[in-house]
């Protein structure tokens, strides 16, 4: 690769900055020497033009609607693979051989139980607590229960923490759900697949057997695959930033969950379903489209638009197909929410406002309807996203810790506050 330089002149000072190329995607200008050479910082709130790290895990081409994990397209992974295989791929960089796969499944499956004292920890939460609040607390609390995997300098402990996190977040999420609805916790079952076990822990009750529907289990698995990683989004960047200080991985993932909770990020699927319910019938769609376009109205079409995708989100296509499969399997015909969603999508895809701003449906647009049909209340939607994304957070955290150039993340600022002034005693302040 030829070394290329970009130069920047700031007043009298010149800086020659190194250009770096990845294997795909835009080149970057390495600005690490900029302040030393010129005395200025770059300013990029929201990180629209800033690559915060080097990564080999996930690649997105937002203009073309492409999402690759370790080079594999998301649709191939979702249609031909399964979630634990995707986890292995994200964590280790390659798809597993048959032996590696069964060994990985064995390791994850043997870590699904949580310390028995965790159940007493749950009873400290209010019954009406949002399950995301419970997740932030309980995942963070794992570091209080599993001290033997918090030494981030030890590769073995890092690996154990990674497996524990992938294995235990579904158990904690199902416990958050059971606590929320006032039912007894259901222990994990090692004879079931990852998705089957999760559905079982959520929907089984002690008074009758729970029969797993393979179509619904496959849909759950696919939802997990679609949400597994998405490069340097807000929650992943939060995990990396938290981890850059040397914090333990359980605490870092808890920080990621907190960030994911927001309606502009993982909370959008809950917000999208609430919006569809509020719209209610097709005849009210024009009113909401008009509101979304009105600059004086804070309303936005939830499940539309994306910071990176300026084309159809490739996950949304698979999600739409999964949504239809679930509704067909459950015999849900003429679902009013689905009708509103499909009509809304068609109108928005042809409306000049959405076309010009390249606002396409994102993965959250159809995931809410699917999750509702699977039997989850809206308050659980973001929790399911967190279960799936845990592996992405952990893979990105591990990559950062293993990067020899890793330093604590410490952004700079453009200060616009008061300049130096002298303290006045209260009596002299007027
Ligand atoms: N409805 C109406 N207008 C929108 C929407 C929307 N959903 N999204 C963006 N716009 C408009 C903005 O008002 C802005 O208009 P302007 O240029 O006239 O000011 C323009 O499109 C660009 O939008 P930004 O907010 O600058 O884009 P940004 O990249 O910051 O935001 C975001 C992306 C947060 C996802 C935004 O599109 C949004 O709020 N969407 C709804 C929430 C949502 O679905 N979030 C899920 C994200 S995907 C995920 O987390 C898995």
PDB file of N, CA, C and O and ligand atoms in Angstrom, residues 48 227 230 233 260 262-269 271-272 289 291-293 295 299-310 313 315 353-354 357-359 362-365 385 389, ligand 1:
ATOM      1  N   UNK A  48     -20.025  12.305  12.770  1.00  0.00           N
ATOM      2  CA  UNK A  48     -20.469  12.033  11.396  1.00  0.00           C
ATOM      3  C   UNK A  48     -19.312  11.715  10.459  1.00  0.00           C
ATOM      4  O   UNK A  48     -19.486  11.001   9.475  1.00  0.00           O
ATOM      5  N   UNK A 227     -29.687  -8.503  14.976  1.00  0.00           N
ATOM      6  CA  UNK A 227     -29.295  -7.443  15.910  1.00  0.00           C
ATOM      7  C   UNK A 227     -27.920  -7.668  16.545  1.00  0.00           C
ATOM      8  O   UNK A 227     -27.531  -6.938  17.450  1.00  0.00           O
ATOM      9  N   UNK A 230     -23.427  -4.067  14.884  1.00  0.00           N
ATOM     10  CA  UNK A 230     -23.663  -3.026  13.877  1.00  0.00           C
ATOM     11  C   UNK A 230     -22.569  -1.978  13.939  1.00  0.00           C
ATOM     12  O   UNK A 230     -22.838  -0.783  14.034  1.00  0.00           O
ATOM     13  N   UNK A 233     -21.912   1.888  16.453  1.00  0.00           N
ATOM     14  CA  UNK A 233     -23.118   2.637  16.825  1.00  0.00           C
ATOM     15  C   UNK A 233     -22.978   3.188  18.250  1.00  0.00           C
ATOM     16  O   UNK A 233     -21.989   2.919  18.937  1.00  0.00           O
ATOM     17  N   UNK A 260     -28.385   1.851  24.824  1.00  0.00           N
ATOM     18  CA  UNK A 260     -29.329   1.245  23.868  1.00  0.00           C
ATOM     19  C   UNK A 260     -30.772   1.606  24.176  1.00  0.00           C
ATOM     20  O   UNK A 260     -31.626   1.630  23.293  1.00  0.00           O
ATOM     21  N   UNK A 262     -32.285   4.280  24.782  1.00  0.00           N
ATOM     22  CA  UNK A 262     -32.850   5.531  24.240  1.00  0.00           C
ATOM     23  C   UNK A 262     -33.682   5.324  22.984  1.00  0.00           C
ATOM     24  O   UNK A 262     -33.377   4.446  22.177  1.00  0.00           O
ATOM     25  N   UNK A 263     -34.755   6.129  22.805  1.00  0.00           N
ATOM     26  CA  UNK A 263     -35.642   5.944  21.645  1.00  0.00           C
ATOM     27  C   UNK A 263     -34.986   6.209  20.298  1.00  0.00           C
ATOM     28  O   UNK A 263     -35.493   5.742  19.270  1.00  0.00           O
ATOM     29  N   UNK A 264     -33.867   6.945  20.268  1.00  0.00           N
ATOM     30  CA  UNK A 264     -33.202   7.163  18.974  1.00  0.00           C
ATOM     31  C   UNK A 264     -32.372   5.944  18.592  1.00  0.00           C
ATOM     32  O   UNK A 264     -31.849   5.861  17.488  1.00  0.00           O
ATOM     33  N   UNK A 265     -32.226   4.993  19.501  1.00  0.00           N
ATOM     34  CA  UNK A 265     -31.376   3.813  19.247  1.00  0.00           C
ATOM     35  C   UNK A 265     -32.247   2.565  19.421  1.00  0.00           C
ATOM     36  O   UNK A 265     -33.209   2.367  18.700  1.00  0.00           O
ATOM     37  N   UNK A 266     -31.947   1.743  20.432  1.00  0.00           N
ATOM     38  CA  UNK A 266     -32.668   0.464  20.567  1.00  0.00           C
ATOM     39  C   UNK A 266     -34.116   0.618  20.992  1.00  0.00           C
ATOM     40  O   UNK A 266     -34.925  -0.285  20.779  1.00  0.00           O
ATOM     41  N   UNK A 267     -34.433   1.751  21.608  1.00  0.00           N
ATOM     42  CA  UNK A 267     -35.814   1.965  22.043  1.00  0.00           C
ATOM     43  C   UNK A 267     -36.755   2.237  20.886  1.00  0.00           C
ATOM     44  O   UNK A 267     -37.972   2.367  21.069  1.00  0.00           O
ATOM     45  N   UNK A 268     -36.195   2.291  19.654  1.00  0.00           N
ATOM     46  CA  UNK A 268     -37.034   2.671  18.503  1.00  0.00           C
ATOM     47  C   UNK A 268     -38.070   1.599  18.150  1.00  0.00           C
ATOM     48  O   UNK A 268     -39.142   1.926  17.646  1.00  0.00           O
ATOM     49  N   UNK A 269     -37.776   0.314  18.414  1.00  0.00           N
ATOM     50  CA  UNK A 269     -38.776  -0.700  18.051  1.00  0.00           C
ATOM     51  C   UNK A 269     -40.018  -0.586  18.941  1.00  0.00           C
ATOM     52  O   UNK A 269     -41.149  -0.731  18.463  1.00  0.00           O
ATOM     53  N   UNK A 271     -40.899   2.261  20.330  1.00  0.00           N
ATOM     54  CA  UNK A 271     -41.514   3.518  19.890  1.00  0.00           C
ATOM     55  C   UNK A 271     -42.267   3.327  18.569  1.00  0.00           C
ATOM     56  O   UNK A 271     -43.340   3.904  18.358  1.00  0.00           O
ATOM     57  N   UNK A 272     -41.717   2.474  17.675  1.00  0.00           N
ATOM     58  CA  UNK A 272     -42.364   2.251  16.367  1.00  0.00           C
ATOM     59  C   UNK A 272     -43.707   1.551  16.562  1.00  0.00           C
ATOM     60  O   UNK A 272     -44.711   1.929  15.941  1.00  0.00           O
ATOM     61  N   UNK A 289     -47.942  11.502   8.593  1.00  0.00           N
ATOM     62  CA  UNK A 289     -46.894  11.835   7.614  1.00  0.00           C
ATOM     63  C   UNK A 289     -46.688  13.356   7.634  1.00  0.00           C
ATOM     64  O   UNK A 289     -45.558  13.856   7.641  1.00  0.00           O
ATOM     65  N   UNK A 291     -47.298  15.393  10.069  1.00  0.00           N
ATOM     66  CA  UNK A 291     -46.614  15.767  11.328  1.00  0.00           C
ATOM     67  C   UNK A 291     -45.114  15.487  11.238  1.00  0.00           C
ATOM     68  O   UNK A 291     -44.296  16.274  11.693  1.00  0.00           O
ATOM     69  N   UNK A 292     -44.740  14.330  10.658  1.00  0.00           N
ATOM     70  CA  UNK A 292     -43.311  13.963  10.557  1.00  0.00           C
ATOM     71  C   UNK A 292     -42.557  14.985   9.709  1.00  0.00           C
ATOM     72  O   UNK A 292     -41.375  15.240   9.934  1.00  0.00           O
ATOM     73  N   UNK A 293     -43.262  15.585   8.742  1.00  0.00           N
ATOM     74  CA  UNK A 293     -42.595  16.535   7.839  1.00  0.00           C
ATOM     75  C   UNK A 293     -42.580  17.960   8.386  1.00  0.00           C
ATOM     76  O   UNK A 293     -41.857  18.814   7.888  1.00  0.00           O
ATOM     77  N   UNK A 295     -41.556  20.865  10.520  1.00  0.00           N
ATOM     78  CA  UNK A 295     -40.363  21.204  11.306  1.00  0.00           C
ATOM     79  C   UNK A 295     -40.721  21.717  12.701  1.00  0.00           C
ATOM     80  O   UNK A 295     -39.893  21.687  13.613  1.00  0.00           O
ATOM     81  N   UNK A 299     -42.484  15.352  16.303  1.00  0.00           N
ATOM     82  CA  UNK A 299     -42.803  13.967  15.930  1.00  0.00           C
ATOM     83  C   UNK A 299     -41.927  13.483  14.765  1.00  0.00           C
ATOM     84  O   UNK A 299     -41.721  14.183  13.792  1.00  0.00           O
ATOM     85  N   UNK A 300     -41.412  12.267  14.898  1.00  0.00           N
ATOM     86  CA  UNK A 300     -40.667  11.631  13.807  1.00  0.00           C
ATOM     87  C   UNK A 300     -41.287  10.282  13.531  1.00  0.00           C
ATOM     88  O   UNK A 300     -41.815   9.643  14.448  1.00  0.00           O
ATOM     89  N   UNK A 301     -41.200   9.848  12.306  1.00  0.00           N
ATOM     90  CA  UNK A 301     -41.706   8.527  11.963  1.00  0.00           C
ATOM     91  C   UNK A 301     -40.751   7.492  12.548  1.00  0.00           C
ATOM     92  O   UNK A 301     -39.630   7.333  12.058  1.00  0.00           O
ATOM     93  N   UNK A 302     -41.170   6.835  13.618  1.00  0.00           N
ATOM     94  CA  UNK A 302     -40.273   5.891  14.285  1.00  0.00           C
ATOM     95  C   UNK A 302     -40.078   4.657  13.400  1.00  0.00           C
ATOM     96  O   UNK A 302     -41.015   4.208  12.742  1.00  0.00           O
ATOM     97  N   UNK A 303     -38.836   4.143  13.397  1.00  0.00           N
ATOM     98  CA  UNK A 303     -38.538   3.000  12.528  1.00  0.00           C
ATOM     99  C   UNK A 303     -38.130   3.448  11.134  1.00  0.00           C
ATOM    100  O   UNK A 303     -37.933   2.618  10.246  1.00  0.00           O
ATOM    101  N   UNK A 304     -38.011   4.769  10.934  1.00  0.00           N
ATOM    102  CA  UNK A 304     -37.547   5.308   9.650  1.00  0.00           C
ATOM    103  C   UNK A 304     -36.291   6.128   9.863  1.00  0.00           C
ATOM    104  O   UNK A 304     -36.182   6.843  10.854  1.00  0.00           O
ATOM    105  N   UNK A 305     -35.397   6.040   8.900  1.00  0.00           N
ATOM    106  CA  UNK A 305     -34.172   6.848   8.957  1.00  0.00           C
ATOM    107  C   UNK A 305     -33.077   6.116   9.706  1.00  0.00           C
ATOM    108  O   UNK A 305     -33.339   5.237  10.538  1.00  0.00           O
ATOM    109  N   UNK A 306     -31.867   6.452   9.368  1.00  0.00           N
ATOM    110  CA  UNK A 306     -30.717   5.833  10.022  1.00  0.00           C
ATOM    111  C   UNK A 306     -29.508   6.716   9.778  1.00  0.00           C
ATOM    112  O   UNK A 306     -29.383   7.300   8.708  1.00  0.00           O
ATOM    113  N   UNK A 307     -28.645   6.821  10.767  1.00  0.00           N
ATOM    114  CA  UNK A 307     -27.446   7.632  10.603  1.00  0.00           C
ATOM    115  C   UNK A 307     -26.581   7.123   9.447  1.00  0.00           C
ATOM    116  O   UNK A 307     -26.019   7.906   8.691  1.00  0.00           O
ATOM    117  N   UNK A 308     -26.497   5.832   9.288  1.00  0.00           N
ATOM    118  CA  UNK A 308     -25.582   5.275   8.288  1.00  0.00           C
ATOM    119  C   UNK A 308     -26.309   4.843   7.011  1.00  0.00           C
ATOM    120  O   UNK A 308     -25.847   5.117   5.907  1.00  0.00           O
ATOM    121  N   UNK A 309     -27.446   4.166   7.140  1.00  0.00           N
ATOM    122  CA  UNK A 309     -28.137   3.679   5.936  1.00  0.00           C
ATOM    123  C   UNK A 309     -28.879   4.808   5.237  1.00  0.00           C
ATOM    124  O   UNK A 309     -29.787   5.403   5.804  1.00  0.00           O
ATOM    125  N   UNK A 310     -28.485   5.075   4.018  1.00  0.00           N
ATOM    126  CA  UNK A 310     -29.224   6.028   3.202  1.00  0.00           C
ATOM    127  C   UNK A 310     -29.862   5.238   2.065  1.00  0.00           C
ATOM    128  O   UNK A 310     -29.991   5.684   0.932  1.00  0.00           O
ATOM    129  N   UNK A 313     -32.440  -0.512   4.838  1.00  0.00           N
ATOM    130  CA  UNK A 313     -31.651  -1.262   5.822  1.00  0.00           C
ATOM    131  C   UNK A 313     -31.756  -2.750   5.459  1.00  0.00           C
ATOM    132  O   UNK A 313     -32.859  -3.298   5.414  1.00  0.00           O
ATOM    133  N   UNK A 315     -31.300  -5.330   7.019  1.00  0.00           N
ATOM    134  CA  UNK A 315     -31.936  -6.125   8.077  1.00  0.00           C
ATOM    135  C   UNK A 315     -33.449  -5.976   8.023  1.00  0.00           C
ATOM    136  O   UNK A 315     -34.186  -6.890   8.410  1.00  0.00           O
ATOM    137  N   UNK A 353     -40.447  14.070   0.589  1.00  0.00           N
ATOM    138  CA  UNK A 353     -39.687  14.409   1.803  1.00  0.00           C
ATOM    139  C   UNK A 353     -38.787  13.245   2.204  1.00  0.00           C
ATOM    140  O   UNK A 353     -37.582  13.415   2.441  1.00  0.00           O
ATOM    141  N   UNK A 354     -39.354  12.036   2.282  1.00  0.00           N
ATOM    142  CA  UNK A 354     -38.597  10.856   2.729  1.00  0.00           C
ATOM    143  C   UNK A 354     -37.612  10.407   1.650  1.00  0.00           C
ATOM    144  O   UNK A 354     -36.507   9.973   1.961  1.00  0.00           O
ATOM    145  N   UNK A 357     -34.614  12.906   1.589  1.00  0.00           N
ATOM    146  CA  UNK A 357     -33.757  12.765   2.774  1.00  0.00           C
ATOM    147  C   UNK A 357     -33.258  11.335   2.950  1.00  0.00           C
ATOM    148  O   UNK A 357     -32.568  11.027   3.929  1.00  0.00           O
ATOM    149  N   UNK A 358     -33.604  10.470   2.009  1.00  0.00           N
ATOM    150  CA  UNK A 358     -33.181   9.053   2.040  1.00  0.00           C
ATOM    151  C   UNK A 358     -33.559   8.377   3.356  1.00  0.00           C
ATOM    152  O   UNK A 358     -32.737   7.758   4.022  1.00  0.00           O
ATOM    153  N   UNK A 359     -34.810   8.549   3.736  1.00  0.00           N
ATOM    154  CA  UNK A 359     -35.300   7.947   4.978  1.00  0.00           C
ATOM    155  C   UNK A 359     -36.035   6.656   4.631  1.00  0.00           C
ATOM    156  O   UNK A 359     -37.159   6.678   4.149  1.00  0.00           O
ATOM    157  N   UNK A 362     -36.003   1.178   8.894  1.00  0.00           N
ATOM    158  CA  UNK A 362     -34.867   0.483   9.507  1.00  0.00           C
ATOM    159  C   UNK A 362     -35.364  -0.810  10.169  1.00  0.00           C
ATOM    160  O   UNK A 362     -36.560  -1.103  10.146  1.00  0.00           O
ATOM    161  N   UNK A 363     -34.456  -1.568  10.763  1.00  0.00           N
ATOM    162  CA  UNK A 363     -34.790  -2.900  11.291  1.00  0.00           C
ATOM    163  C   UNK A 363     -35.921  -2.844  12.325  1.00  0.00           C
ATOM    164  O   UNK A 363     -36.685  -3.794  12.478  1.00  0.00           O
ATOM    165  N   UNK A 364     -36.023  -1.705  13.004  1.00  0.00           N
ATOM    166  CA  UNK A 364     -37.007  -1.611  14.077  1.00  0.00           C
ATOM    167  C   UNK A 364     -38.431  -1.495  13.580  1.00  0.00           C
ATOM    168  O   UNK A 364     -39.373  -1.676  14.346  1.00  0.00           O
ATOM    169  N   UNK A 365     -38.594  -1.161  12.306  1.00  0.00           N
ATOM    170  CA  UNK A 365     -39.936  -0.909  11.813  1.00  0.00           C
ATOM    171  C   UNK A 365     -40.798  -2.175  11.872  1.00  0.00           C
ATOM    172  O   UNK A 365     -41.958  -2.130  12.273  1.00  0.00           O
ATOM    173  N   UNK A 385     -33.311  -6.818  22.064  1.00  0.00           N
ATOM    174  CA  UNK A 385     -32.233  -6.205  21.282  1.00  0.00           C
ATOM    175  C   UNK A 385     -30.930  -6.312  22.084  1.00  0.00           C
ATOM    176  O   UNK A 385     -29.874  -6.698  21.556  1.00  0.00           O
ATOM    177  N   UNK A 389     -27.461  -8.049  21.024  1.00  0.00           N
ATOM    178  CA  UNK A 389     -26.310  -7.174  20.797  1.00  0.00           C
ATOM    179  C   UNK A 389     -25.160  -7.471  21.759  1.00  0.00           C
ATOM    180  O   UNK A 389     -24.032  -7.039  21.518  1.00  0.00           O
TER     181      UNK A 389
HETATM  182  N1  LIG B   1     -39.094  11.131  10.544  1.00  0.00           N
HETATM  183  C1  LIG B   1     -39.100  12.369  10.005  1.00  0.00           C
HETATM  184  N2  LIG B   1     -37.998  13.061   9.669  1.00  0.00           N
HETATM  185  C2  LIG B   1     -36.811  12.486   9.901  1.00  0.00           C
HETATM  186  C3  LIG B   1     -36.713  11.200  10.480  1.00  0.00           C
HETATM  187  C4  LIG B   1     -37.911  10.519  10.789  1.00  0.00           C
HETATM  188  N3  LIG B   1     -37.867   9.288  11.329  1.00  0.00           N
HETATM  189  N4  LIG B   1     -35.407  10.868  10.602  1.00  0.00           N
HETATM  190  C5  LIG B   1     -34.709  11.896  10.121  1.00  0.00           C
HETATM  191  N5  LIG B   1     -35.546  12.890   9.694  1.00  0.00           N
HETATM  192  C6  LIG B   1     -35.159  14.141   9.062  1.00  0.00           C
HETATM  193  C7  LIG B   1     -34.584  15.104  10.086  1.00  0.00           C
HETATM  194  O1  LIG B   1     -35.588  15.958  10.608  1.00  0.00           O
HETATM  195  C8  LIG B   1     -33.558  15.856   9.268  1.00  0.00           C
HETATM  196  O2  LIG B   1     -34.244  16.829   8.509  1.00  0.00           O
HETATM  197  P1  LIG B   1     -33.491  18.240   8.125  1.00  0.00           P
HETATM  198  O3  LIG B   1     -32.289  17.842   7.320  1.00  0.00           O
HETATM  199  O4  LIG B   1     -34.531  18.981   7.350  1.00  0.00           O
HETATM  200  O5  LIG B   1     -33.133  18.874   9.437  1.00  0.00           O
HETATM  201  C9  LIG B   1     -33.028  14.813   8.292  1.00  0.00           C
HETATM  202  O6  LIG B   1     -34.075  13.846   8.151  1.00  0.00           O
HETATM  203  C10 LIG B   1     -31.754  14.113   8.779  1.00  0.00           C
HETATM  204  O7  LIG B   1     -32.004  13.584  10.075  1.00  0.00           O
HETATM  205  P2  LIG B   1     -30.977  13.628  11.278  1.00  0.00           P
HETATM  206  O8  LIG B   1     -31.706  13.641  12.569  1.00  0.00           O
HETATM  207  O9  LIG B   1     -29.941  14.687  11.047  1.00  0.00           O
HETATM  208  O10 LIG B   1     -30.270  12.235  11.086  1.00  0.00           O
HETATM  209  P3  LIG B   1     -29.465  11.467  12.182  1.00  0.00           P
HETATM  210  O11 LIG B   1     -28.503  10.627  11.448  1.00  0.00           O
HETATM  211  O12 LIG B   1     -28.928  12.374  13.235  1.00  0.00           O
HETATM  212  O13 LIG B   1     -30.592  10.573  12.898  1.00  0.00           O
HETATM  213  C11 LIG B   1     -31.992   8.775  13.489  1.00  0.00           C
HETATM  214  C12 LIG B   1     -30.790   9.234  12.645  1.00  0.00           C
HETATM  215  C13 LIG B   1     -31.770   9.130  14.978  1.00  0.00           C
HETATM  216  C14 LIG B   1     -32.087   7.243  13.399  1.00  0.00           C
HETATM  217  C15 LIG B   1     -33.269   9.453  12.952  1.00  0.00           C
HETATM  218  O14 LIG B   1     -33.477   9.083  11.615  1.00  0.00           O
HETATM  219  C16 LIG B   1     -34.508   9.125  13.806  1.00  0.00           C
HETATM  220  O15 LIG B   1     -34.750   9.780  14.817  1.00  0.00           O
HETATM  221  N6  LIG B   1     -35.309   8.096  13.381  1.00  0.00           N
HETATM  222  C17 LIG B   1     -36.421   7.658  14.159  1.00  0.00           C
HETATM  223  C18 LIG B   1     -35.940   6.790  15.307  1.00  0.00           C
HETATM  224  C19 LIG B   1     -35.480   5.426  14.844  1.00  0.00           C
HETATM  225  O16 LIG B   1     -36.144   4.754  14.068  1.00  0.00           O
HETATM  226  N7  LIG B   1     -34.311   5.010  15.372  1.00  0.00           N
HETATM  227  C20 LIG B   1     -33.770   3.656  15.077  1.00  0.00           C
HETATM  228  C21 LIG B   1     -32.385   3.741  14.554  1.00  0.00           C
HETATM  229  S1  LIG B   1     -31.878   2.151  14.042  1.00  0.00           S
HETATM  230  C22 LIG B   1     -31.331   1.376  15.415  1.00  0.00           C
HETATM  231  O17 LIG B   1     -30.984   1.905  16.414  1.00  0.00           O
HETATM  232  C23 LIG B   1     -31.310  -0.107  15.303  1.00  0.00           C
END
